[in-house]
PDB file of C-alpha atoms in Angstrom:
ATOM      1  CA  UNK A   1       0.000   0.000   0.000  1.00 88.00           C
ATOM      2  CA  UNK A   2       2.296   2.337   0.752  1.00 88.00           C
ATOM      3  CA  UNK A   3       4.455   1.456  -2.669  1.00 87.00           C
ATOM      4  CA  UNK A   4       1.000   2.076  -4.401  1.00 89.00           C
ATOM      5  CA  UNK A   5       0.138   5.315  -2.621  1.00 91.00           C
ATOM      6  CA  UNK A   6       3.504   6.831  -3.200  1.00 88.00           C
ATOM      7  CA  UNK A   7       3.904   6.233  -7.079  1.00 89.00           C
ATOM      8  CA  UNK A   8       0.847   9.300  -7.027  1.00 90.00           C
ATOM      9  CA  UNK A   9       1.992  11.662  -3.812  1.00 92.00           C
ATOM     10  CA  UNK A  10       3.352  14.765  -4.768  1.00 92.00           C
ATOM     11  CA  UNK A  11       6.850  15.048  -3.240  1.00 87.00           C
ATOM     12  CA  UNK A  12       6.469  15.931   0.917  1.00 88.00           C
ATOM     13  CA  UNK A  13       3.803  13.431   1.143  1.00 93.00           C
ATOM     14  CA  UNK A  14       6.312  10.609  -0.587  1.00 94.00           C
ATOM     15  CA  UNK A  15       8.687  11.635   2.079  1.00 93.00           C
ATOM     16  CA  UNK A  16       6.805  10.977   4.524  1.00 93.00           C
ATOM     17  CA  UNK A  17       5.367   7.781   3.166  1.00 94.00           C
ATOM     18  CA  UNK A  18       8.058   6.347   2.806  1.00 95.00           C
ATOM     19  CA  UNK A  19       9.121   6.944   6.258  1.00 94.00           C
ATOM     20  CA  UNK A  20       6.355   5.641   7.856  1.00 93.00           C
ATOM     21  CA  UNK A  21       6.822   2.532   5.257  1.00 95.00           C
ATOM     22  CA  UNK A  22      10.462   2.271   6.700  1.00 95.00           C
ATOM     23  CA  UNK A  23       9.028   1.896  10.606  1.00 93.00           C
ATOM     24  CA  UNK A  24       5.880  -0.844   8.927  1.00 94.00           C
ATOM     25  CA  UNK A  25       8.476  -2.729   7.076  1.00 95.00           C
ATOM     26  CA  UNK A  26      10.902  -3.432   9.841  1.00 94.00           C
ATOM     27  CA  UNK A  27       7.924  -3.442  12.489  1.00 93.00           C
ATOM     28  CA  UNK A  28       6.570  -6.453   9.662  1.00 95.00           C
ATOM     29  CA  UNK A  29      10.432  -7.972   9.888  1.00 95.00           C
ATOM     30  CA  UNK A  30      10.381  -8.415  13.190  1.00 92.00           C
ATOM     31  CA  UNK A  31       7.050  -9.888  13.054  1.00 92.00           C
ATOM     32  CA  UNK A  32       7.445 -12.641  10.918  1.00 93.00           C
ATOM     33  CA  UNK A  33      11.082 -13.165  12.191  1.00 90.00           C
ATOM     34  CA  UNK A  34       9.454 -13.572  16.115  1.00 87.00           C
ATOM     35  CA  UNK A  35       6.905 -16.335  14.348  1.00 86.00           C
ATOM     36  CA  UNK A  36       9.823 -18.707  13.201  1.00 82.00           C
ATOM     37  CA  UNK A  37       9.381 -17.381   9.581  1.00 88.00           C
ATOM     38  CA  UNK A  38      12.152 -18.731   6.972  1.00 89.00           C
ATOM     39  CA  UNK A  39      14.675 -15.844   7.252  1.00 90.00           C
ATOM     40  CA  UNK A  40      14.247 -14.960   3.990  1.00 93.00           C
ATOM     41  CA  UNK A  41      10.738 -13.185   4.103  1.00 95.00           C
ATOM     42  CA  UNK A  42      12.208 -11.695   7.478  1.00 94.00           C
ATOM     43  CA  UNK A  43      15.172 -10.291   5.105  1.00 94.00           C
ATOM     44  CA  UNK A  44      12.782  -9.220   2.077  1.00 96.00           C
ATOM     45  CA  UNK A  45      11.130  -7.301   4.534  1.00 96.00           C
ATOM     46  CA  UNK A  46      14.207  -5.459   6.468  1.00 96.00           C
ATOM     47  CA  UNK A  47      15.519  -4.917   2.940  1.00 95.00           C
ATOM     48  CA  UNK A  48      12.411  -2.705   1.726  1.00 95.00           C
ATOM     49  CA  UNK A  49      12.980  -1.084   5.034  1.00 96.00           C
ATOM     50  CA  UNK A  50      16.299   0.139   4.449  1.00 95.00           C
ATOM     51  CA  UNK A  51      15.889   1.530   0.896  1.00 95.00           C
ATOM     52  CA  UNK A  52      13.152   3.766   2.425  1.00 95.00           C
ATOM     53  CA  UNK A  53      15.127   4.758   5.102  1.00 95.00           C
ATOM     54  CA  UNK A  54      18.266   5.521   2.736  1.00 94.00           C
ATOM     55  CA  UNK A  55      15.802   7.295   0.070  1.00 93.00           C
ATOM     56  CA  UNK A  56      14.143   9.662   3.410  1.00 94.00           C
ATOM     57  CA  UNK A  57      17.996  10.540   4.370  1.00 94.00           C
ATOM     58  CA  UNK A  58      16.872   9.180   7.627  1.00 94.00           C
ATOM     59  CA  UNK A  59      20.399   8.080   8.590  1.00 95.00           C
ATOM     60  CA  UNK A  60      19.392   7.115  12.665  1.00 94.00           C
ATOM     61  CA  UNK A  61      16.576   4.898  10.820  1.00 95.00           C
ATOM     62  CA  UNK A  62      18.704   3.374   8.430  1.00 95.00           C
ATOM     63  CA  UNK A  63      21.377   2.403  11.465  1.00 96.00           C
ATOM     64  CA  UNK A  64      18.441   1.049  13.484  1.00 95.00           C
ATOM     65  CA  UNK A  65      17.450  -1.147  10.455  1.00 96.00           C
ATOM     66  CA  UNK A  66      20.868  -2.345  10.255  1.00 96.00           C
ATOM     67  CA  UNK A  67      21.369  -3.141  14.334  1.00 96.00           C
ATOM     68  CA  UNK A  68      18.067  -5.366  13.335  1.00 94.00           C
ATOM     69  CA  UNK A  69      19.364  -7.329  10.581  1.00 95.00           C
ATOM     70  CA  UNK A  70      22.311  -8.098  13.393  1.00 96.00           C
ATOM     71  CA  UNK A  71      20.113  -9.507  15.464  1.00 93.00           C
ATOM     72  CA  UNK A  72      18.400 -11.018  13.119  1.00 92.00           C
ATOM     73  CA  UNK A  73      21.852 -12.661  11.181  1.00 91.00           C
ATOM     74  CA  UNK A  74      22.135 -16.370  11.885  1.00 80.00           C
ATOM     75  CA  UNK A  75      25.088 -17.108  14.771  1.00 86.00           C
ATOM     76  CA  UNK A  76      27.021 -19.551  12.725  1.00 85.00           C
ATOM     77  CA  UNK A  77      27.672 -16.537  10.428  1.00 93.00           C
ATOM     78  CA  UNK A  78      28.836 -14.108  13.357  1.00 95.00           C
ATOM     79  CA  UNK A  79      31.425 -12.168  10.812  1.00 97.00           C
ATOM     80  CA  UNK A  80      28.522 -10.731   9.085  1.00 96.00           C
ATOM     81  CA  UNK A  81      26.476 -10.103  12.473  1.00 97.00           C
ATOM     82  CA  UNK A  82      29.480  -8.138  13.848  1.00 98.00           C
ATOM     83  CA  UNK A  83      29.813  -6.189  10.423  1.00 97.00           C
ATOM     84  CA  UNK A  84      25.763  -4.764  10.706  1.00 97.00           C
ATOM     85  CA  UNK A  85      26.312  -4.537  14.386  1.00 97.00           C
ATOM     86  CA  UNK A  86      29.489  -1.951  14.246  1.00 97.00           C
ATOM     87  CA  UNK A  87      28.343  -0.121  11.313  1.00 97.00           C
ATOM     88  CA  UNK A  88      24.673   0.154  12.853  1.00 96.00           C
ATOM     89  CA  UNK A  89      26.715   1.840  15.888  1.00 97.00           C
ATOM     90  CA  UNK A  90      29.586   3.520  14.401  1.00 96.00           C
ATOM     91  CA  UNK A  91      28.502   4.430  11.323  1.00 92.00           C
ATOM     92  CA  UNK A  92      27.846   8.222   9.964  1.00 92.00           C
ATOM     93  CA  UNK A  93      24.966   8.576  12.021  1.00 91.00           C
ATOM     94  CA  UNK A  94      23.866   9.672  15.105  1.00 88.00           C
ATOM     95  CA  UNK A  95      21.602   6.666  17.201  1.00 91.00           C
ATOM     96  CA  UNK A  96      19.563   8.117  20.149  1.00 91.00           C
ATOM     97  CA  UNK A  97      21.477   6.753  23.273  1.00 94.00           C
ATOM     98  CA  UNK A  98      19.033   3.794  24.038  1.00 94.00           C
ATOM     99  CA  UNK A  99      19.492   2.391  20.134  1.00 94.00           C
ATOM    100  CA  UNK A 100      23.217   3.262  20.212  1.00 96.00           C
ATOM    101  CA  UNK A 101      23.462   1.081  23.645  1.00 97.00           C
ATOM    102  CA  UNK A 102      21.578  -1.758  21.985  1.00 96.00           C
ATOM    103  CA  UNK A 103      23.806  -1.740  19.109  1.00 97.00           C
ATOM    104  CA  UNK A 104      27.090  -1.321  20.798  1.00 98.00           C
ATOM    105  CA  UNK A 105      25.402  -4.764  23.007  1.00 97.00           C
ATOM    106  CA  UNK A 106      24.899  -6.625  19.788  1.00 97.00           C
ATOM    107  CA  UNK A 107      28.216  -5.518  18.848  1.00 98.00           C
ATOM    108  CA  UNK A 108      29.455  -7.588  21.941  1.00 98.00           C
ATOM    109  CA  UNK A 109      27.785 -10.349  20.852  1.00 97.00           C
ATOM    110  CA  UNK A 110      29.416 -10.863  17.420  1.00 98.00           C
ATOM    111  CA  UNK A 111      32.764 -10.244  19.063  1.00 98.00           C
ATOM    112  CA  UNK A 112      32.052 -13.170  21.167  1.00 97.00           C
ATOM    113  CA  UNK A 113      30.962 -15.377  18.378  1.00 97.00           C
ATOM    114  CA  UNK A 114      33.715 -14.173  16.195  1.00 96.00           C
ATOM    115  CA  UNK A 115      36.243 -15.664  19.270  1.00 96.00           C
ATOM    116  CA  UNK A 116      37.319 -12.096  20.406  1.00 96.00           C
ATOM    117  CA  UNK A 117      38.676 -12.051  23.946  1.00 94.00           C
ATOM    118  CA  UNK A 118      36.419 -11.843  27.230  1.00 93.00           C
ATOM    119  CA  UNK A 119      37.811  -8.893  27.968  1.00 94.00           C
ATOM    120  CA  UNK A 120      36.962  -6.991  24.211  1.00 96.00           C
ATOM    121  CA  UNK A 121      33.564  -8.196  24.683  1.00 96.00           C
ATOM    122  CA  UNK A 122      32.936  -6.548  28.054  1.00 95.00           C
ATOM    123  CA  UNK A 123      34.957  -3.220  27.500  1.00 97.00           C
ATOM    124  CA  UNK A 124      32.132  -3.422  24.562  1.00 98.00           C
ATOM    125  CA  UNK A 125      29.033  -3.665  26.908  1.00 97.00           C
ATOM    126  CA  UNK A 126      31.068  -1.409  28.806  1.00 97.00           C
ATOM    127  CA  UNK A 127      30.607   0.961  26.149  1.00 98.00           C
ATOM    128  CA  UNK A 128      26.816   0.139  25.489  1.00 98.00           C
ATOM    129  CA  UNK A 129      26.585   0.995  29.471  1.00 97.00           C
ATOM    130  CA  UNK A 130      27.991   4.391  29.104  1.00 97.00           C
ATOM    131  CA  UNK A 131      25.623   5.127  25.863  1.00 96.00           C
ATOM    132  CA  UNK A 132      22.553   4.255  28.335  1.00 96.00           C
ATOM    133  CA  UNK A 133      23.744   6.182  30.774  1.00 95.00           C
ATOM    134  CA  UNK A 134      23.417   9.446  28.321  1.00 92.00           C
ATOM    135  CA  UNK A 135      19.756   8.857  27.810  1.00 89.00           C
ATOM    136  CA  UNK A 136      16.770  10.581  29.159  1.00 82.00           C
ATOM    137  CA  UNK A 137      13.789   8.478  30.653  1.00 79.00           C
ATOM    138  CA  UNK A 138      12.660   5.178  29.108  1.00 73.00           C
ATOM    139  CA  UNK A 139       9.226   5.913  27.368  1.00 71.00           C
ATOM    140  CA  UNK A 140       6.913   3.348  26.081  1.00 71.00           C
ATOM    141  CA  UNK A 141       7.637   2.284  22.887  1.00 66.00           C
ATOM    142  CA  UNK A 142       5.757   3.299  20.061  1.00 66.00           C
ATOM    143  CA  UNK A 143       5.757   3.336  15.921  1.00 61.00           C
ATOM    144  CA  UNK A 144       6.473   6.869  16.056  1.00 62.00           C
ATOM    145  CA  UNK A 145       8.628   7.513  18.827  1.00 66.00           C
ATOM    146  CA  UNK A 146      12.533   7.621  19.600  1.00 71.00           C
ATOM    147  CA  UNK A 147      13.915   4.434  18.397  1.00 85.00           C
ATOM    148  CA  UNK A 148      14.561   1.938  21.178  1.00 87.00           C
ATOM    149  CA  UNK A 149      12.624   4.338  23.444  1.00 84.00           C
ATOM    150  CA  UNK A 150      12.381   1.490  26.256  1.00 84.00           C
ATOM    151  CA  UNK A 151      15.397  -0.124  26.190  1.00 90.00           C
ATOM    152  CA  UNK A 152      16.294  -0.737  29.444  1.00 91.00           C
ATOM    153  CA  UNK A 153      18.904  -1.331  31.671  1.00 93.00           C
ATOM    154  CA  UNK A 154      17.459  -4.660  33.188  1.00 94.00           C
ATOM    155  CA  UNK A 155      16.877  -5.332  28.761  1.00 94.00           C
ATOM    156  CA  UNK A 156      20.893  -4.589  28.489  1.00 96.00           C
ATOM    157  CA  UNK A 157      21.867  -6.863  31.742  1.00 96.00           C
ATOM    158  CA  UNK A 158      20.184  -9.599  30.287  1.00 97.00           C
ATOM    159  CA  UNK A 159      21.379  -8.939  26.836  1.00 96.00           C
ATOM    160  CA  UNK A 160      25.080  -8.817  28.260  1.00 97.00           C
ATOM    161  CA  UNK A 161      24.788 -12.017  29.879  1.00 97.00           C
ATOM    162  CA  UNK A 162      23.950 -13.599  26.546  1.00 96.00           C
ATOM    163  CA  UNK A 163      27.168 -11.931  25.320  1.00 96.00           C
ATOM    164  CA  UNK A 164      28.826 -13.466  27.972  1.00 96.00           C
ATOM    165  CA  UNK A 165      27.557 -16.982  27.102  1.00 95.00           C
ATOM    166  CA  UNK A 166      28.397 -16.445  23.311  1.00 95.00           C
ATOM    167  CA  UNK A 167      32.021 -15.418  25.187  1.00 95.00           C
ATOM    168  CA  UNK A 168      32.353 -19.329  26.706  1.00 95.00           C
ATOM    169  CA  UNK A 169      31.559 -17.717  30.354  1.00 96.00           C
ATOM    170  CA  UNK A 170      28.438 -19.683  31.403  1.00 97.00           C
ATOM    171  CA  UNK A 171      28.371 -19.517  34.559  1.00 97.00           C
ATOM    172  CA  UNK A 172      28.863 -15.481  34.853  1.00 96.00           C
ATOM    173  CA  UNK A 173      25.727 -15.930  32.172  1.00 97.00           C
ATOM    174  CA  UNK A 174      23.599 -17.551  34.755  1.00 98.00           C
ATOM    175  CA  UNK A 175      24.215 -15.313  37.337  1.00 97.00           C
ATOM    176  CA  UNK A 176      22.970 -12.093  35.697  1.00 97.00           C
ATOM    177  CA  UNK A 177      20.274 -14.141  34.163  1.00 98.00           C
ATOM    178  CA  UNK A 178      18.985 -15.464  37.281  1.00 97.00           C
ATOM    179  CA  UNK A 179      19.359 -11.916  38.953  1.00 96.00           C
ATOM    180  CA  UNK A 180      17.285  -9.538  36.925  1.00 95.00           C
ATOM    181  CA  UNK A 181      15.137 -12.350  35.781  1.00 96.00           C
ATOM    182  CA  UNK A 182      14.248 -12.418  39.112  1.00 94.00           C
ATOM    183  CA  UNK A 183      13.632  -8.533  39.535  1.00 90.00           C
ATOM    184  CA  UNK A 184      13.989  -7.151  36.282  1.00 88.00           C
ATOM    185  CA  UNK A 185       9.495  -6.116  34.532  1.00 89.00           C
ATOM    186  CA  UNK A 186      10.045  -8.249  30.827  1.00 93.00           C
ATOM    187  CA  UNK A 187       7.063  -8.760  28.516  1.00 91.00           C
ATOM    188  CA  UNK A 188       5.966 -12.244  28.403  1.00 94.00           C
ATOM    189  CA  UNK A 189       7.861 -12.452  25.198  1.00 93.00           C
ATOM    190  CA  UNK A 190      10.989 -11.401  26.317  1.00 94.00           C
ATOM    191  CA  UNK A 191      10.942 -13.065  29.790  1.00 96.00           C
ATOM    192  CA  UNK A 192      10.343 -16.561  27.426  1.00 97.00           C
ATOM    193  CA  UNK A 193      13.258 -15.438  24.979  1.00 96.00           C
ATOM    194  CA  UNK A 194      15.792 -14.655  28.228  1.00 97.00           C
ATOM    195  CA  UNK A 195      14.559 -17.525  30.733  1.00 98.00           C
ATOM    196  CA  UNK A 196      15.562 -19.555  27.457  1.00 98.00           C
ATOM    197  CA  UNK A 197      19.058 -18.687  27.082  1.00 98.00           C
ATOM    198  CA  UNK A 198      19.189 -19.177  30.909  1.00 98.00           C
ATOM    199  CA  UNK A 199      18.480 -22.777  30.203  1.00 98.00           C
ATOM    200  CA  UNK A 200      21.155 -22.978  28.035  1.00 98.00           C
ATOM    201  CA  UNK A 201      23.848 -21.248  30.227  1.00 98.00           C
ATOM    202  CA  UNK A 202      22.847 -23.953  32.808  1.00 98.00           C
ATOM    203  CA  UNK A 203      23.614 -25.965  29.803  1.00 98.00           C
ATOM    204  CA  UNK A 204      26.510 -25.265  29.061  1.00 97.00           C
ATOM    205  CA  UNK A 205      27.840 -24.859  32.901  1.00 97.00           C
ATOM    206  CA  UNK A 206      27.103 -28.320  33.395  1.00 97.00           C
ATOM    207  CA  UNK A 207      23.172 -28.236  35.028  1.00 98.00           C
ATOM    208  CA  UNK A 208      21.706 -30.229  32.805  1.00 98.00           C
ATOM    209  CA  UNK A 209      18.733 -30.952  34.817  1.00 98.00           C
ATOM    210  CA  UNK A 210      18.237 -27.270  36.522  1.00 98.00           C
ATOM    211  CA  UNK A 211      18.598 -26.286  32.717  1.00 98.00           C
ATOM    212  CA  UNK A 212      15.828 -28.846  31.494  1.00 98.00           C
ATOM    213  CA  UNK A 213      13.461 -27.721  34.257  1.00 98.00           C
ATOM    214  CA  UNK A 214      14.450 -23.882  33.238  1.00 98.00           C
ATOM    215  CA  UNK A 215      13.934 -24.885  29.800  1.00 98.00           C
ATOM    216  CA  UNK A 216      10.131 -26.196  30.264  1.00 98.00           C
ATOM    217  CA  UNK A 217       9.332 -23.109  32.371  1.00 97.00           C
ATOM    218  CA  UNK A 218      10.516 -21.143  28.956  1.00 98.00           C
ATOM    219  CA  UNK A 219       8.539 -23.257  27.031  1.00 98.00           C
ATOM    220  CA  UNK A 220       5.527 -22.868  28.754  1.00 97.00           C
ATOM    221  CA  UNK A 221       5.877 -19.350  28.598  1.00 96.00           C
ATOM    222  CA  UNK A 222       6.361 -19.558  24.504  1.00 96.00           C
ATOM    223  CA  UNK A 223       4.841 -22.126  23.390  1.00 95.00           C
ATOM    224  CA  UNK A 224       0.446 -21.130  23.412  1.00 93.00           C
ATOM    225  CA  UNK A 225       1.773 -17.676  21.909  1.00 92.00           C
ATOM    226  CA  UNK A 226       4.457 -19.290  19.421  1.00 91.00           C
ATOM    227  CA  UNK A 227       7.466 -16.986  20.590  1.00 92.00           C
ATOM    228  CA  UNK A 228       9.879 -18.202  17.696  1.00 90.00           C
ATOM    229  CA  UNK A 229      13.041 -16.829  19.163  1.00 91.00           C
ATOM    230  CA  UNK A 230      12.593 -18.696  22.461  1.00 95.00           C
ATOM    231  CA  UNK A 231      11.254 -21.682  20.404  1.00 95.00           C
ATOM    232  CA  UNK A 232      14.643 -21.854  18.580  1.00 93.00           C
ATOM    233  CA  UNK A 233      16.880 -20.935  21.655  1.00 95.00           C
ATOM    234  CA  UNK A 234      15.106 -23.722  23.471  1.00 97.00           C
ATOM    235  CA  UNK A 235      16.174 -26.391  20.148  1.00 96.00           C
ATOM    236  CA  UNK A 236      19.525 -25.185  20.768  1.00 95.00           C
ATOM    237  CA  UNK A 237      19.364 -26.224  24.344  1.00 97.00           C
ATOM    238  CA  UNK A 238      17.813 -29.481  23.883  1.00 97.00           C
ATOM    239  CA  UNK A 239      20.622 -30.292  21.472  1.00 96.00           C
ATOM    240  CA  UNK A 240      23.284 -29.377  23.936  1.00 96.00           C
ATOM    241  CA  UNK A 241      21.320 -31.625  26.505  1.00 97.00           C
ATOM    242  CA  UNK A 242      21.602 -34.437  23.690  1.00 96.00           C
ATOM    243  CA  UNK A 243      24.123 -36.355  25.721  1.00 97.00           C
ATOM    244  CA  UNK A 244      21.914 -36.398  29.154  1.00 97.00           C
ATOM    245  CA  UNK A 245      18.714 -37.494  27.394  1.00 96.00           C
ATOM    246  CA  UNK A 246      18.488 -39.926  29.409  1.00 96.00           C
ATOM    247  CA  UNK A 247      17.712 -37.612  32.947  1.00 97.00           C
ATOM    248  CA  UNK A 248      14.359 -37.487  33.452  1.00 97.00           C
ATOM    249  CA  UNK A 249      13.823 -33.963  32.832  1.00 97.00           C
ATOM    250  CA  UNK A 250      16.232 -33.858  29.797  1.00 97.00           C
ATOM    251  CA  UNK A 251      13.671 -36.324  28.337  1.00 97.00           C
ATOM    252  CA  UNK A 252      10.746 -34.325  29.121  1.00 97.00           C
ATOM    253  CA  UNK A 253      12.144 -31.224  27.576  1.00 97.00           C
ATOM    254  CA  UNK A 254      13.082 -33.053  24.386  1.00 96.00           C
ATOM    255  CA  UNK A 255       9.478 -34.739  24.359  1.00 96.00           C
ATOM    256  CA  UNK A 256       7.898 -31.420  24.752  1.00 97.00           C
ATOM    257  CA  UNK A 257       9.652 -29.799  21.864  1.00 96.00           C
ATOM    258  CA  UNK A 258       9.371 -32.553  19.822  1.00 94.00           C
ATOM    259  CA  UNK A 259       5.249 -32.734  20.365  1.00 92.00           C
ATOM    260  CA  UNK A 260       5.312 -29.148  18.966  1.00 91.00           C
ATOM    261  CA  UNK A 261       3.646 -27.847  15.892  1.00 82.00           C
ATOM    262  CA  UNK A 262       6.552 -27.482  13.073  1.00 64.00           C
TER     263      UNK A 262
END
């Protein structure tokens, strides 16, 4: 619709068509990405996004586009999830704080999947600390609003602990994840997605059965909605469990996940 309406808007009302199509199509990304889509529609969807972005000269938009195509970039190819990440925060733009501390996060992230050392990885999330620590007041979000308007600090603990997992430090996963699990306010959504990759630090750590029962109190968060992310960090658990499938609640994990809709 918004292709179709702007083929016939004179020029300020193109602009700010396309703009709003830039928010839709990643908002519509994100969407189908969440719901286990094949990556590909995810992609078609994030790339429409960033030609209207680039075509509005909204440079913070085009960054943010690019810091979701990061998170969005499968982990076995981490060299091109660190490339999106550092461009979406170091590129020649200016993020709002909250976005620029969620990309400078992600950045962390790639670094730890690309093998960078512990310490690069958390002078990173340093970094994404310090960017959050310039912002104003977390605000609802909204499809109008700053970018990243909520993004948290209890959102960026949890998100550095995954960093830290990615980083081969488990157990210093765990710990944040347990803490602001525990105290942090997460959407249903998000709580599933985080309490997952708890379940897979205990994995990792060597809890496999504190991770299976972790695991089926993600699931039961993610399963009636069909949280995708969660749904696939959970597979990735249950695969690590692989060689304790015989503990009783390794097997009921596995069964669970197995008994769910494709």
């Amino acid at each position: 619709m918004i292709e179709q309406l702007a083929r016939e808007a004179p020029e300020p009302v193109r602009h700010e068509l396309l703009g709003l199509g830039a928010r839709a199509a990643e908002f519509t990304a994100w969407l189908h990405r969440d719901a286990g889509a094949p990556p590909h529609v995810a992609a078609f969807f994030y790339d429409r996004a960033v030609e209207w972005a680039t075509l509005t000269g909204d440079g913070p938009m085009h960054a943010y586009i690019l810091l979701r195509k990061a998170q969005a970039a499968d982990r076995d190819d981490p060299a091109r999830m660190l490339d999106l990440a550092r461009t979406a925060a170091h590129g020649p733009w200016r993020l709002p704080p909250r976005a620029h501390a969620e990309a400078l996060q992600q950045e962390a992230r790639a670094l730890a999947l690309t093998g960078a050392a512990p310490d690069t990885v958390a002078r990173t999330l340093d970094e994404a600390h310090h960017a959050l620590d310039q912002a104003g007041p977390a605000v609802p979000a909204s499809c109008t609003g700053p970018l990243c308007a909520g993004y948290s600090e209890e959102r960026l603990m949890a998100q550095a602990a995954i960093s830290h997992r990615e980083a081969g430090q488990p157990t210093r996963a765990v710990a944040l994840l347990q803490e602001h699990l525990a105290h942090g306010v997460f959407a249903p959504r998000d709580r599933a997605f985080f309490t997952a990759h708890l379940s897979g630090a205990l994995a990792a750590a060597g809890d496999p059965d504190h991770a299976a029962a972790t695991g089926l109190a993600s699931l039961r968060l993610a399963a009636g909605p069909g949280y995708g992310q969660a749904l696939g960090e959970l597979r990735r658990t249950a695969a690590q469990l692989r060689p304790h499938a015989r503990r009783p609640a390794v097997r009921e994990l596995r069964q669970a996940l197995t008994a769910l809709p494709i």
